């Protein structure tokens, strides 16, 4: 099964863009400037810039100690601002963005706002954005185009853009120049400042821009609005790997780990609340703890401790093969609530391409890691991320990726055509792989992935598996869907009272992208 594969419409080259035009401020006028920021006027709109993104500063890794703060609850005087008003948060991108949106929603609800799906009813709409690929950026600007008409009809509507895209200079300047109807822009490091930014935007009637280029501290105890029976738990922020194609180290900053006691306390509370599954999140979860200077405590230690907490399923993503050590493999082999699914991004099967990507491991090292994992966790299901068409990738190097996929037997993959991101080293490389060649390679890769996904599913025929029921099928209300411990999607007939429960399902009809089964009625459990 291929996940996240790009369609031809998504494949427009970033080289078609002239980023320089976004920095044209010849028509901007500075109204005032002091230690708190500056106020400028562009095309009749006053803009309060409290801080703005700076790619040069984002490249710097400061030596300052990361502070942990426990006192950033929504101030009492701001808890009534949203009473009688409604919000919508649109999320683009990865699980980290999804988790950030849970925090944003939690703060909005503490301010009195309530959720709605009706844009015309909304008083505040926020776009939580992704910067990984260009098509994600295009979707956000397309969405802003639609929202412009809504803002015209309802001038009091607050529109905000936040997340990873907001950390990019070109994006912020494009919004200032072309989307002056936006009211707020903030980034990934200052989400906790949202109530103050809303208050500023409401009372000043000006656009408010606050994007921190320096990594933020760790803010604990922020409210979160979680839904369903599964929960995201962020264990760390940022990434220090600097893969040449990736913008994340600049938009998310350096690696900062939450303190073990804070993570474990959150997991225990989620267990008390009845959550059935948690996913530990980080740009590189298995680098967790490497930034601690006062204690020796790694991701393997954290997993070993969470293994002892009474919560049925524990997952994690995303991991980097470079930091996947033997101790972690050993802990995962203990099983229990640690599930048999590992997402292990390889990106390429060629050691030469991996070196150009600055992944800091070779094909051979990756395959040895896979061998260790399969030995420790015999029923493990491995999924991955793969980029095709990286600058300079030859046919032979692409064939090495296909052979690695066959050797590992990945169950599914997120597959992408390389998308250059402004400011990354790869964007300056000579991209001599024609787009038509990239498309053919992507198709070939997807065919191989689908082949192994189907083979893996076929092996489950007549097996009885534990399924956590997530909800009704999108296409048939009489059919329920859920996932196995190994993250396989299963469809079966059953009543809605089973949603949120663990059930036993006998596999009757394996497919390529999901599996059909029949419910064993007497085997339903709530935990």
Short mmCIF file of C-alpha atoms in Angstrom, two decimals:
data_model
loop_
_atom_site.label_atom_id
_atom_site.label_comp_id
_atom_site.label_asym_id
_atom_site.label_seq_id
_atom_site.Cartn_x
_atom_site.Cartn_y
_atom_site.Cartn_z
CA UNK A 1 0.00 0.00 0.00
CA UNK A 2 1.33 3.41 -0.87
CA UNK A 3 0.42 6.29 1.37
CA UNK A 4 0.85 9.94 0.60
CA UNK A 5 1.87 9.30 -3.01
CA UNK A 6 1.86 12.43 -5.13
CA UNK A 7 -0.49 12.96 -8.03
CA UNK A 8 0.65 14.66 -11.26
CA UNK A 9 -1.12 17.85 -10.14
CA UNK A 10 1.17 17.99 -7.11
CA UNK A 11 4.38 17.79 -9.09
CA UNK A 12 4.91 21.40 -10.19
CA UNK A 13 8.55 22.28 -9.74
CA UNK A 14 9.58 24.84 -7.14
CA UNK A 15 11.97 26.23 -9.77
CA UNK A 16 8.94 27.88 -11.42
CA UNK A 17 8.67 30.17 -8.40
CA UNK A 18 10.46 33.49 -8.16
CA UNK A 19 10.88 33.85 -4.42
CA UNK A 20 12.58 37.22 -4.79
CA UNK A 21 9.28 38.93 -5.57
CA UNK A 22 8.01 38.06 -2.09
CA UNK A 23 10.66 40.30 -0.56
CA UNK A 24 9.65 43.45 -2.43
CA UNK A 25 8.65 45.94 0.27
CA UNK A 26 9.04 49.10 -1.72
CA UNK A 27 5.44 49.99 -0.96
CA UNK A 28 5.76 49.33 2.79
CA UNK A 29 6.03 52.19 5.27
CA UNK A 30 7.28 51.93 8.85
CA UNK A 31 4.78 53.61 11.18
CA UNK A 32 6.63 53.05 14.45
CA UNK A 33 9.39 50.88 15.89
CA UNK A 34 10.57 50.12 19.43
CA UNK A 35 12.00 47.27 21.51
CA UNK A 36 8.69 45.39 21.28
CA UNK A 37 8.64 45.27 17.48
CA UNK A 38 7.54 47.50 14.66
CA UNK A 39 4.37 48.61 12.94
CA UNK A 40 4.35 48.84 9.15
CA UNK A 41 1.71 49.71 6.60
CA UNK A 42 1.37 47.75 3.34
CA UNK A 43 -1.40 48.60 0.88
CA UNK A 44 -3.52 50.27 3.52
CA UNK A 45 -3.22 47.51 6.15
CA UNK A 46 -1.39 48.14 9.42
CA UNK A 47 0.73 45.20 10.51
CA UNK A 48 2.13 44.74 14.01
CA UNK A 49 5.34 42.69 13.68
CA UNK A 50 6.32 41.47 17.14
CA UNK A 51 8.97 39.16 15.64
CA UNK A 52 9.53 37.75 12.17
CA UNK A 53 11.19 34.63 10.73
CA UNK A 54 14.89 34.83 9.93
CA UNK A 55 16.40 31.89 8.05
CA UNK A 56 19.94 32.87 9.03
CA UNK A 57 19.00 32.73 12.72
CA UNK A 58 17.13 29.45 12.21
CA UNK A 59 20.35 27.89 10.92
CA UNK A 60 22.16 28.77 14.15
CA UNK A 61 22.07 26.29 17.01
CA UNK A 62 22.23 28.27 20.23
CA UNK A 63 24.01 27.05 23.35
CA UNK A 64 21.35 28.40 25.69
CA UNK A 65 19.82 25.88 28.06
CA UNK A 66 16.26 24.91 27.27
CA UNK A 67 13.94 25.95 30.08
CA UNK A 68 10.82 24.02 31.12
CA UNK A 69 7.79 26.11 32.09
CA UNK A 70 4.74 24.84 33.96
CA UNK A 71 2.78 28.07 34.35
CA UNK A 72 1.50 28.90 30.87
CA UNK A 73 -2.22 28.24 31.32
CA UNK A 74 -4.61 30.63 29.58
CA UNK A 75 -4.78 33.76 31.78
CA UNK A 76 -8.05 34.23 33.68
CA UNK A 77 -8.72 37.58 32.03
CA UNK A 78 -8.68 35.91 28.60
CA UNK A 79 -10.98 33.01 29.42
CA UNK A 80 -14.13 34.82 28.40
CA UNK A 81 -12.97 36.37 25.13
CA UNK A 82 -14.51 33.60 23.02
CA UNK A 83 -17.79 33.01 24.86
CA UNK A 84 -20.60 32.70 22.33
CA UNK A 85 -18.09 32.44 19.47
CA UNK A 86 -16.92 29.52 17.31
CA UNK A 87 -13.65 28.30 15.81
CA UNK A 88 -12.32 26.05 13.04
CA UNK A 89 -8.77 24.70 12.89
CA UNK A 90 -7.61 23.20 9.59
CA UNK A 91 -4.54 20.98 9.90
CA UNK A 92 -2.07 20.20 7.13
CA UNK A 93 0.85 17.82 7.42
CA UNK A 94 2.19 15.36 9.94
CA UNK A 95 1.10 13.92 13.28
CA UNK A 96 3.08 16.65 15.05
CA UNK A 97 0.86 19.23 13.38
CA UNK A 98 -2.21 17.23 14.42
CA UNK A 99 -0.98 17.28 18.00
CA UNK A 100 -0.23 21.00 17.84
CA UNK A 101 -3.82 21.50 16.65
CA UNK A 102 -5.07 19.63 19.72
CA UNK A 103 -3.22 22.17 21.86
CA UNK A 104 -4.56 25.09 19.81
CA UNK A 105 -8.11 23.79 20.18
CA UNK A 106 -7.60 23.27 23.91
CA UNK A 107 -6.53 26.89 24.39
CA UNK A 108 -9.37 28.20 22.24
CA UNK A 109 -11.90 26.26 24.31
CA UNK A 110 -10.40 27.60 27.54
CA UNK A 111 -10.98 31.05 26.07
CA UNK A 112 -14.66 30.20 25.61
CA UNK A 113 -14.70 29.39 21.89
CA UNK A 114 -16.57 26.31 20.69
CA UNK A 115 -15.90 24.16 17.65
CA UNK A 116 -17.96 24.35 14.47
CA UNK A 117 -17.71 22.87 10.98
CA UNK A 118 -19.71 25.72 9.42
CA UNK A 119 -17.36 28.37 8.04
CA UNK A 120 -20.12 30.97 8.06
CA UNK A 121 -20.63 30.40 11.79
CA UNK A 122 -16.91 30.59 12.62
CA UNK A 123 -15.48 33.67 14.34
CA UNK A 124 -11.88 32.46 14.10
CA UNK A 125 -10.31 30.16 11.49
CA UNK A 126 -6.71 28.97 11.82
CA UNK A 127 -4.64 27.12 9.19
CA UNK A 128 -1.99 24.97 10.88
CA UNK A 129 0.46 24.43 8.05
CA UNK A 130 3.16 22.06 6.79
CA UNK A 131 6.39 23.00 4.99
CA UNK A 132 7.69 19.56 4.03
CA UNK A 133 6.51 19.59 0.41
CA UNK A 134 5.54 22.29 -2.03
CA UNK A 135 2.08 20.87 -2.73
CA UNK A 136 1.21 21.34 0.96
CA UNK A 137 2.17 25.01 0.63
CA UNK A 138 0.08 25.35 -2.53
CA UNK A 139 -2.96 23.89 -0.75
CA UNK A 140 -2.68 26.45 2.04
CA UNK A 141 -2.51 29.41 -0.33
CA UNK A 142 -5.43 27.96 -2.28
CA UNK A 143 -7.40 27.76 0.96
CA UNK A 144 -6.56 31.37 1.75
CA UNK A 145 -7.97 32.35 -1.63
CA UNK A 146 -11.30 30.76 -0.71
CA UNK A 147 -11.31 32.35 2.74
CA UNK A 148 -10.81 35.83 1.31
CA UNK A 149 -14.43 35.88 0.12
CA UNK A 150 -15.63 34.76 3.55
CA UNK A 151 -13.60 37.54 5.20
CA UNK A 152 -15.22 40.07 2.87
CA UNK A 153 -18.68 38.89 3.91
CA UNK A 154 -17.74 38.77 7.62
CA UNK A 155 -15.05 41.42 8.38
CA UNK A 156 -14.99 40.50 12.08
CA UNK A 157 -13.76 36.99 11.28
CA UNK A 158 -10.21 36.35 12.56
CA UNK A 159 -8.02 34.45 10.07
CA UNK A 160 -4.69 33.03 11.18
CA UNK A 161 -1.81 31.09 9.60
CA UNK A 162 0.47 29.10 11.92
CA UNK A 163 2.74 26.08 11.91
CA UNK A 164 5.82 25.22 9.87
CA UNK A 165 5.08 27.37 6.81
CA UNK A 166 4.99 30.42 9.05
CA UNK A 167 8.64 29.83 9.97
CA UNK A 168 9.68 30.57 6.36
CA UNK A 169 10.59 34.12 5.39
CA UNK A 170 9.22 33.81 1.86
CA UNK A 171 5.86 32.54 3.07
CA UNK A 172 5.38 35.31 5.63
CA UNK A 173 6.35 38.00 3.16
CA UNK A 174 4.03 36.54 0.52
CA UNK A 175 1.14 36.71 3.00
CA UNK A 176 2.00 40.30 3.89
CA UNK A 177 2.09 41.31 0.23
CA UNK A 178 -0.76 39.28 -1.25
CA UNK A 179 -3.04 38.19 1.57
CA UNK A 180 -3.44 41.32 3.68
CA UNK A 181 -6.82 40.06 4.96
CA UNK A 182 -5.02 37.56 7.25
CA UNK A 183 -5.11 38.72 10.89
CA UNK A 184 -2.46 36.56 12.61
CA UNK A 185 0.75 34.75 11.69
CA UNK A 186 2.62 32.70 14.28
CA UNK A 187 5.04 29.79 14.16
CA UNK A 188 5.87 26.48 15.82
CA UNK A 189 7.78 27.78 18.86
CA UNK A 190 5.17 30.14 20.34
CA UNK A 191 1.84 28.29 20.15
CA UNK A 192 1.38 28.98 23.86
CA UNK A 193 1.18 32.68 22.97
CA UNK A 194 -2.06 32.21 20.99
CA UNK A 195 -4.41 33.82 23.55
CA UNK A 196 -2.24 36.97 23.64
CA UNK A 197 -2.08 37.12 19.84
CA UNK A 198 -5.86 36.79 19.55
CA UNK A 199 -6.33 39.55 22.09
CA UNK A 200 -3.87 41.77 20.21
CA UNK A 201 -5.55 41.13 16.85
CA UNK A 202 -9.06 41.71 18.23
CA UNK A 203 -8.32 44.95 20.02
CA UNK A 204 -5.83 46.52 17.59
CA UNK A 205 -7.70 45.51 14.39
CA UNK A 206 -4.24 45.06 12.86
CA UNK A 207 -2.47 42.04 11.44
CA UNK A 208 -0.22 40.55 14.14
CA UNK A 209 2.96 38.70 13.21
CA UNK A 210 4.95 36.83 15.85
CA UNK A 211 7.31 34.13 14.57
CA UNK A 212 10.26 33.12 16.72
CA UNK A 213 13.43 32.07 14.89
CA UNK A 214 15.09 30.96 18.11
CA UNK A 215 13.81 27.64 19.41
CA UNK A 216 11.26 27.97 22.14
CA UNK A 217 11.47 26.49 25.60
CA UNK A 218 9.37 23.50 26.61
CA UNK A 219 5.90 24.50 27.76
CA UNK A 220 4.09 21.96 29.94
CA UNK A 221 0.47 21.78 31.11
CA UNK A 222 -1.09 23.43 28.08
CA UNK A 223 -4.71 22.35 27.55
CA UNK A 224 -5.43 19.83 24.80
CA UNK A 225 -8.63 18.80 23.10
CA UNK A 226 -8.26 15.10 22.31
CA UNK A 227 -10.98 13.11 20.57
CA UNK A 228 -11.51 9.38 20.20
CA UNK A 229 -9.68 6.59 22.00
CA UNK A 230 -6.20 7.28 20.66
CA UNK A 231 -3.88 10.04 21.86
CA UNK A 232 -0.74 11.74 20.59
CA UNK A 233 1.97 12.34 23.20
CA UNK A 234 4.79 14.65 22.21
CA UNK A 235 8.06 13.58 23.84
CA UNK A 236 10.49 15.96 22.11
CA UNK A 237 10.73 18.83 19.66
CA UNK A 238 13.05 19.63 16.77
CA UNK A 239 15.70 17.75 14.84
CA UNK A 240 19.51 17.98 14.62
CA UNK A 241 20.01 15.64 11.65
CA UNK A 242 19.98 18.25 8.83
CA UNK A 243 19.17 15.89 5.98
CA UNK A 244 19.92 17.94 2.88
CA UNK A 245 16.34 17.83 1.54
CA UNK A 246 14.56 18.66 4.80
CA UNK A 247 13.32 22.00 6.11
CA UNK A 248 12.27 20.63 9.53
CA UNK A 249 15.48 21.51 11.44
CA UNK A 250 14.82 25.14 10.50
CA UNK A 251 11.05 25.23 11.11
CA UNK A 252 11.08 23.10 14.30
CA UNK A 253 14.50 23.97 15.71
CA UNK A 254 17.06 21.96 17.65
CA UNK A 255 16.26 18.77 19.52
CA UNK A 256 14.66 19.41 22.92
CA UNK A 257 13.39 16.53 25.04
CA UNK A 258 10.61 16.75 27.59
CA UNK A 259 11.55 15.59 31.07
CA UNK A 260 10.81 11.88 31.67
CA UNK A 261 8.60 12.54 34.69
CA UNK A 262 6.40 14.90 32.64
CA UNK A 263 5.99 12.39 29.81
CA UNK A 264 5.26 9.49 32.15
CA UNK A 265 2.76 11.56 34.15
CA UNK A 266 0.90 12.44 30.94
CA UNK A 267 0.79 8.79 29.83
CA UNK A 268 -0.48 7.67 33.25
CA UNK A 269 -3.21 10.32 33.10
CA UNK A 270 -4.25 9.17 29.63
CA UNK A 271 -4.45 5.61 30.96
CA UNK A 272 -6.68 6.82 33.82
CA UNK A 273 -8.90 8.59 31.28
CA UNK A 274 -9.41 5.33 29.40
CA UNK A 275 -7.41 5.92 26.23
CA UNK A 276 -6.73 2.66 24.44
CA UNK A 277 -3.68 3.69 22.44
CA UNK A 278 -0.99 6.35 22.52
CA UNK A 279 1.56 7.37 19.90
CA UNK A 280 4.77 8.98 21.09
CA UNK A 281 5.73 11.82 18.76
CA UNK A 282 8.89 13.61 17.77
CA UNK A 283 10.69 14.63 14.60
CA UNK A 284 13.16 11.93 15.65
CA UNK A 285 11.82 10.09 18.69
CA UNK A 286 14.81 7.83 19.18
CA UNK A 287 17.07 10.83 19.73
CA UNK A 288 15.02 11.43 22.89
CA UNK A 289 17.16 12.17 25.94
CA UNK A 290 20.41 12.80 24.09
CA UNK A 291 20.20 16.48 25.02
CA UNK A 292 19.93 15.80 28.75
CA UNK A 293 23.04 16.91 30.62
CA UNK A 294 22.02 15.98 34.19
CA UNK A 295 20.71 12.44 33.70
CA UNK A 296 21.37 9.43 31.47
CA UNK A 297 17.94 8.50 30.13
CA UNK A 298 17.28 7.41 26.55
CA UNK A 299 14.28 6.62 24.38
CA UNK A 300 14.77 2.94 25.22
CA UNK A 301 14.51 3.79 28.94
CA UNK A 302 11.33 5.76 28.30
CA UNK A 303 9.76 2.91 26.32
CA UNK A 304 10.73 0.44 29.04
CA UNK A 305 9.01 2.60 31.66
CA UNK A 306 5.89 3.19 29.54
CA UNK A 307 5.73 -0.57 28.95
CA UNK A 308 4.82 -0.89 32.64
CA UNK A 309 1.89 1.55 32.44
CA UNK A 310 -1.57 0.04 32.00
CA UNK A 311 -2.42 1.33 28.54
CA UNK A 312 -3.18 -1.32 25.89
CA UNK A 313 -1.17 -0.07 22.91
CA UNK A 314 1.92 2.12 22.56
CA UNK A 315 3.29 3.31 19.21
CA UNK A 316 5.95 5.84 18.23
CA UNK A 317 6.99 7.88 15.20
CA UNK A 318 9.02 8.99 13.52
CA UNK A 319 12.36 7.30 14.10
CA UNK A 320 15.70 7.81 12.37
CA UNK A 321 17.71 4.64 11.60
CA UNK A 322 20.89 6.40 12.72
CA UNK A 323 19.62 6.59 16.34
CA UNK A 324 17.90 3.19 16.48
CA UNK A 325 20.26 1.49 18.95
CA UNK A 326 20.51 -2.09 20.22
CA UNK A 327 19.03 -1.21 23.60
CA UNK A 328 15.85 0.07 21.91
CA UNK A 329 15.63 -3.11 19.83
CA UNK A 330 15.95 -5.13 23.05
CA UNK A 331 13.14 -3.20 24.78
CA UNK A 332 10.80 -3.49 21.79
CA UNK A 333 11.40 -7.23 21.87
CA UNK A 334 9.73 -7.38 25.30
CA UNK A 335 6.36 -6.81 23.62
CA UNK A 336 3.43 -6.31 25.96
CA UNK A 337 1.76 -3.02 25.09
CA UNK A 338 4.62 -2.12 22.70
CA UNK A 339 3.05 -2.96 19.34
CA UNK A 340 4.63 -4.89 16.47
CA UNK A 341 4.64 -1.97 14.05
CA UNK A 342 7.68 0.24 13.43
CA UNK A 343 7.80 3.13 10.97
CA UNK A 344 11.43 3.29 9.82
CA UNK A 345 12.07 5.87 7.06
CA UNK A 346 14.82 4.72 4.70
CA UNK A 347 14.38 7.43 1.98
CA UNK A 348 16.60 5.56 -0.53
CA UNK A 349 18.13 2.13 -1.06
CA UNK A 350 21.34 3.56 -2.51
CA UNK A 351 24.28 4.30 -0.23
CA UNK A 352 25.44 7.00 -2.67
CA UNK A 353 22.08 8.78 -2.58
CA UNK A 354 21.85 8.37 1.19
CA UNK A 355 25.23 10.11 1.47
CA UNK A 356 24.00 13.03 -0.69
CA UNK A 357 20.92 13.18 1.54
CA UNK A 358 23.23 13.29 4.61
CA UNK A 359 21.30 10.44 6.24
CA UNK A 360 24.54 9.23 7.96
CA UNK A 361 23.91 5.51 7.38
CA UNK A 362 24.44 3.18 4.44
CA UNK A 363 22.21 0.62 2.76
CA UNK A 364 24.13 -2.13 4.57
CA UNK A 365 23.71 -0.50 7.99
CA UNK A 366 19.96 -0.12 7.40
CA UNK A 367 19.56 -3.76 6.36
CA UNK A 368 21.52 -4.91 9.43
CA UNK A 369 19.18 -2.85 11.64
CA UNK A 370 16.17 -4.49 9.96
CA UNK A 371 17.70 -7.91 10.62
CA UNK A 372 18.10 -7.10 14.33
CA UNK A 373 14.53 -5.80 14.61
CA UNK A 374 13.04 -8.84 12.89
CA UNK A 375 15.01 -11.15 15.17
CA UNK A 376 13.84 -9.35 18.33
CA UNK A 377 10.24 -8.80 17.16
CA UNK A 378 9.39 -11.82 14.97
CA UNK A 379 5.95 -10.59 13.84
CA UNK A 380 7.05 -7.00 13.21
CA UNK A 381 5.44 -4.99 10.41
CA UNK A 382 7.77 -2.36 8.94
CA UNK A 383 6.64 0.74 7.07
CA UNK A 384 8.80 3.49 5.61
CA UNK A 385 9.23 6.77 3.72
CA UNK A 386 10.92 6.83 0.30
CA UNK A 387 11.88 9.72 -1.98
CA UNK A 388 12.40 9.11 -5.71
CA UNK A 389 14.11 11.45 -8.13
CA UNK A 390 16.55 13.00 -5.67
CA UNK A 391 19.02 15.25 -7.55
CA UNK A 392 21.40 13.08 -9.55
CA UNK A 393 19.65 9.76 -8.82
CA UNK A 394 20.57 7.29 -11.57
CA UNK A 395 18.54 4.36 -12.88
CA UNK A 396 20.94 2.00 -11.11
CA UNK A 397 20.51 3.84 -7.80
CA UNK A 398 16.74 3.73 -8.14
CA UNK A 399 16.97 -0.02 -8.84
CA UNK A 400 18.84 -0.33 -5.53
CA UNK A 401 15.82 1.22 -3.82
CA UNK A 402 13.52 -1.35 -5.46
CA UNK A 403 15.79 -4.21 -4.40
CA UNK A 404 15.93 -2.92 -0.82
CA UNK A 405 12.13 -2.71 -0.69
CA UNK A 406 11.94 -6.33 -1.84
CA UNK A 407 14.62 -7.46 0.63
CA UNK A 408 12.95 -5.77 3.62
CA UNK A 409 9.38 -6.50 2.52
CA UNK A 410 7.89 -3.20 3.70
CA UNK A 411 4.20 -3.50 4.44
CA UNK A 412 3.44 0.02 3.21
CA UNK A 413 5.23 3.27 2.44
CA UNK A 414 4.79 6.98 2.08
CA UNK A 415 6.31 7.56 -1.36
CA UNK A 416 7.17 10.94 -2.83
CA UNK A 417 8.81 12.57 -5.80
CA UNK A 418 11.58 14.83 -4.50
CA UNK A 419 10.31 18.35 -3.83
CA UNK A 420 12.97 21.04 -3.35
CA UNK A 421 12.47 23.31 -0.36
CA UNK A 422 13.92 26.80 -0.40
CA UNK A 423 16.81 27.16 2.05
CA UNK A 424 17.86 23.49 2.11
CA UNK A 425 21.21 22.31 0.66
CA UNK A 426 19.48 19.97 -1.81
CA UNK A 427 17.63 22.90 -3.37
CA UNK A 428 20.99 24.15 -4.66
CA UNK A 429 21.92 20.78 -6.19
CA UNK A 430 21.64 20.21 -9.94
CA UNK A 431 18.35 18.40 -10.45
CA UNK A 432 19.08 16.48 -13.65
CA UNK A 433 16.36 13.84 -13.36
CA UNK A 434 13.54 14.68 -15.80
CA UNK A 435 10.04 14.87 -14.30
CA UNK A 436 8.75 12.15 -16.62
CA UNK A 437 11.48 9.82 -15.34
CA UNK A 438 10.55 10.67 -11.75
CA UNK A 439 6.90 9.83 -12.41
CA UNK A 440 7.80 6.48 -13.96
CA UNK A 441 10.03 5.65 -10.99
CA UNK A 442 7.28 6.56 -8.54
CA UNK A 443 4.85 4.29 -10.36
CA UNK A 444 7.32 1.39 -10.37
CA UNK A 445 8.03 1.86 -6.68
CA UNK A 446 4.34 1.95 -5.81
CA UNK A 447 3.74 -1.25 -7.76
CA UNK A 448 6.44 -3.07 -5.77
CA UNK A 449 5.12 -1.69 -2.45
CA UNK A 450 1.58 -2.77 -3.35
CA UNK A 451 2.82 -6.22 -4.29
CA UNK A 452 4.43 -6.77 -0.88
CA UNK A 453 1.50 -5.20 0.95
CA UNK A 454 -0.84 -7.70 -0.71
CA UNK A 455 1.49 -10.61 0.06
CA UNK A 456 1.62 -9.57 3.71
CA UNK A 457 -2.16 -9.29 3.90
CA UNK A 458 -2.68 -12.64 2.17
CA UNK A 459 -0.68 -14.35 4.93
CA UNK A 460 -3.36 -13.24 7.40
CA UNK A 461 -6.12 -15.26 5.73
CA UNK A 462 -8.19 -17.15 8.37
CA UNK A 463 -6.21 -15.59 11.23
CA UNK A 464 -8.06 -14.11 14.22
CA UNK A 465 -6.72 -10.66 15.08
CA UNK A 466 -7.35 -8.04 17.76
CA UNK A 467 -8.88 -4.87 16.27
CA UNK A 468 -9.37 -1.52 17.99
CA UNK A 469 -12.61 -0.24 16.44
CA UNK A 470 -12.24 3.37 15.27
CA UNK A 471 -15.56 4.09 13.60
CA UNK A 472 -17.85 3.47 10.67
CA UNK A 473 -16.48 2.90 7.19
CA UNK A 474 -16.63 6.04 5.07
CA UNK A 475 -18.49 4.20 2.31
CA UNK A 476 -20.87 1.95 4.27
CA UNK A 477 -22.43 2.78 7.66
CA UNK A 478 -23.06 -0.92 8.40
CA UNK A 479 -19.34 -1.64 8.15
CA UNK A 480 -16.89 -0.76 10.93
CA UNK A 481 -13.19 -0.10 10.54
CA UNK A 482 -10.32 -0.44 12.94
CA UNK A 483 -6.66 -1.32 13.20
CA UNK A 484 -4.64 -4.29 14.39
CA UNK A 485 -1.63 -3.99 16.68
CA UNK A 486 0.49 -4.02 13.51
CA UNK A 487 -1.52 -1.05 12.17
CA UNK A 488 -3.34 -2.95 9.42
CA UNK A 489 -6.75 -1.53 8.48
CA UNK A 490 -9.60 -4.02 8.92
CA UNK A 491 -13.24 -3.70 7.77
CA UNK A 492 -16.04 -5.85 9.19
CA UNK A 493 -19.78 -5.68 9.82
CA UNK A 494 -20.89 -4.63 13.29
CA UNK A 495 -22.88 -2.16 15.40
CA UNK A 496 -21.72 1.31 16.42
CA UNK A 497 -21.72 0.27 20.08
CA UNK A 498 -18.41 -1.44 19.32
CA UNK A 499 -16.62 1.82 18.49
CA UNK A 500 -13.81 2.34 20.98
CA UNK A 501 -13.72 -1.36 21.93
CA UNK A 502 -11.26 -4.15 21.23
CA UNK A 503 -12.82 -6.96 19.19
CA UNK A 504 -11.62 -10.21 17.67
CA UNK A 505 -12.02 -10.46 13.91
CA UNK A 506 -11.40 -13.44 11.65
CA UNK A 507 -9.77 -12.43 8.37
CA UNK A 508 -11.86 -13.59 5.40
CA UNK A 509 -10.79 -11.48 2.43
CA UNK A 510 -7.33 -9.86 2.31
CA UNK A 511 -7.05 -6.91 -0.08
CA UNK A 512 -4.11 -4.70 -1.05
CA UNK A 513 -4.96 -1.57 0.97
CA UNK A 514 -7.14 -3.08 3.70
CA UNK A 515 -8.46 -6.40 4.98
CA UNK A 516 -12.02 -7.69 5.28
CA UNK A 517 -13.06 -9.88 8.16
CA UNK A 518 -15.96 -11.17 10.25
CA UNK A 519 -16.61 -10.31 13.89
CA UNK A 520 -16.34 -12.96 16.58
CA UNK A 521 -19.17 -11.58 18.79
CA UNK A 522 -18.26 -13.21 22.09
CA UNK A 523 -14.78 -11.71 22.04
CA UNK A 524 -15.38 -8.02 22.77
CA UNK A 525 -13.40 -6.22 25.47
CA UNK A 526 -13.25 -2.61 26.66
CA UNK A 527 -9.58 -2.70 27.65
#
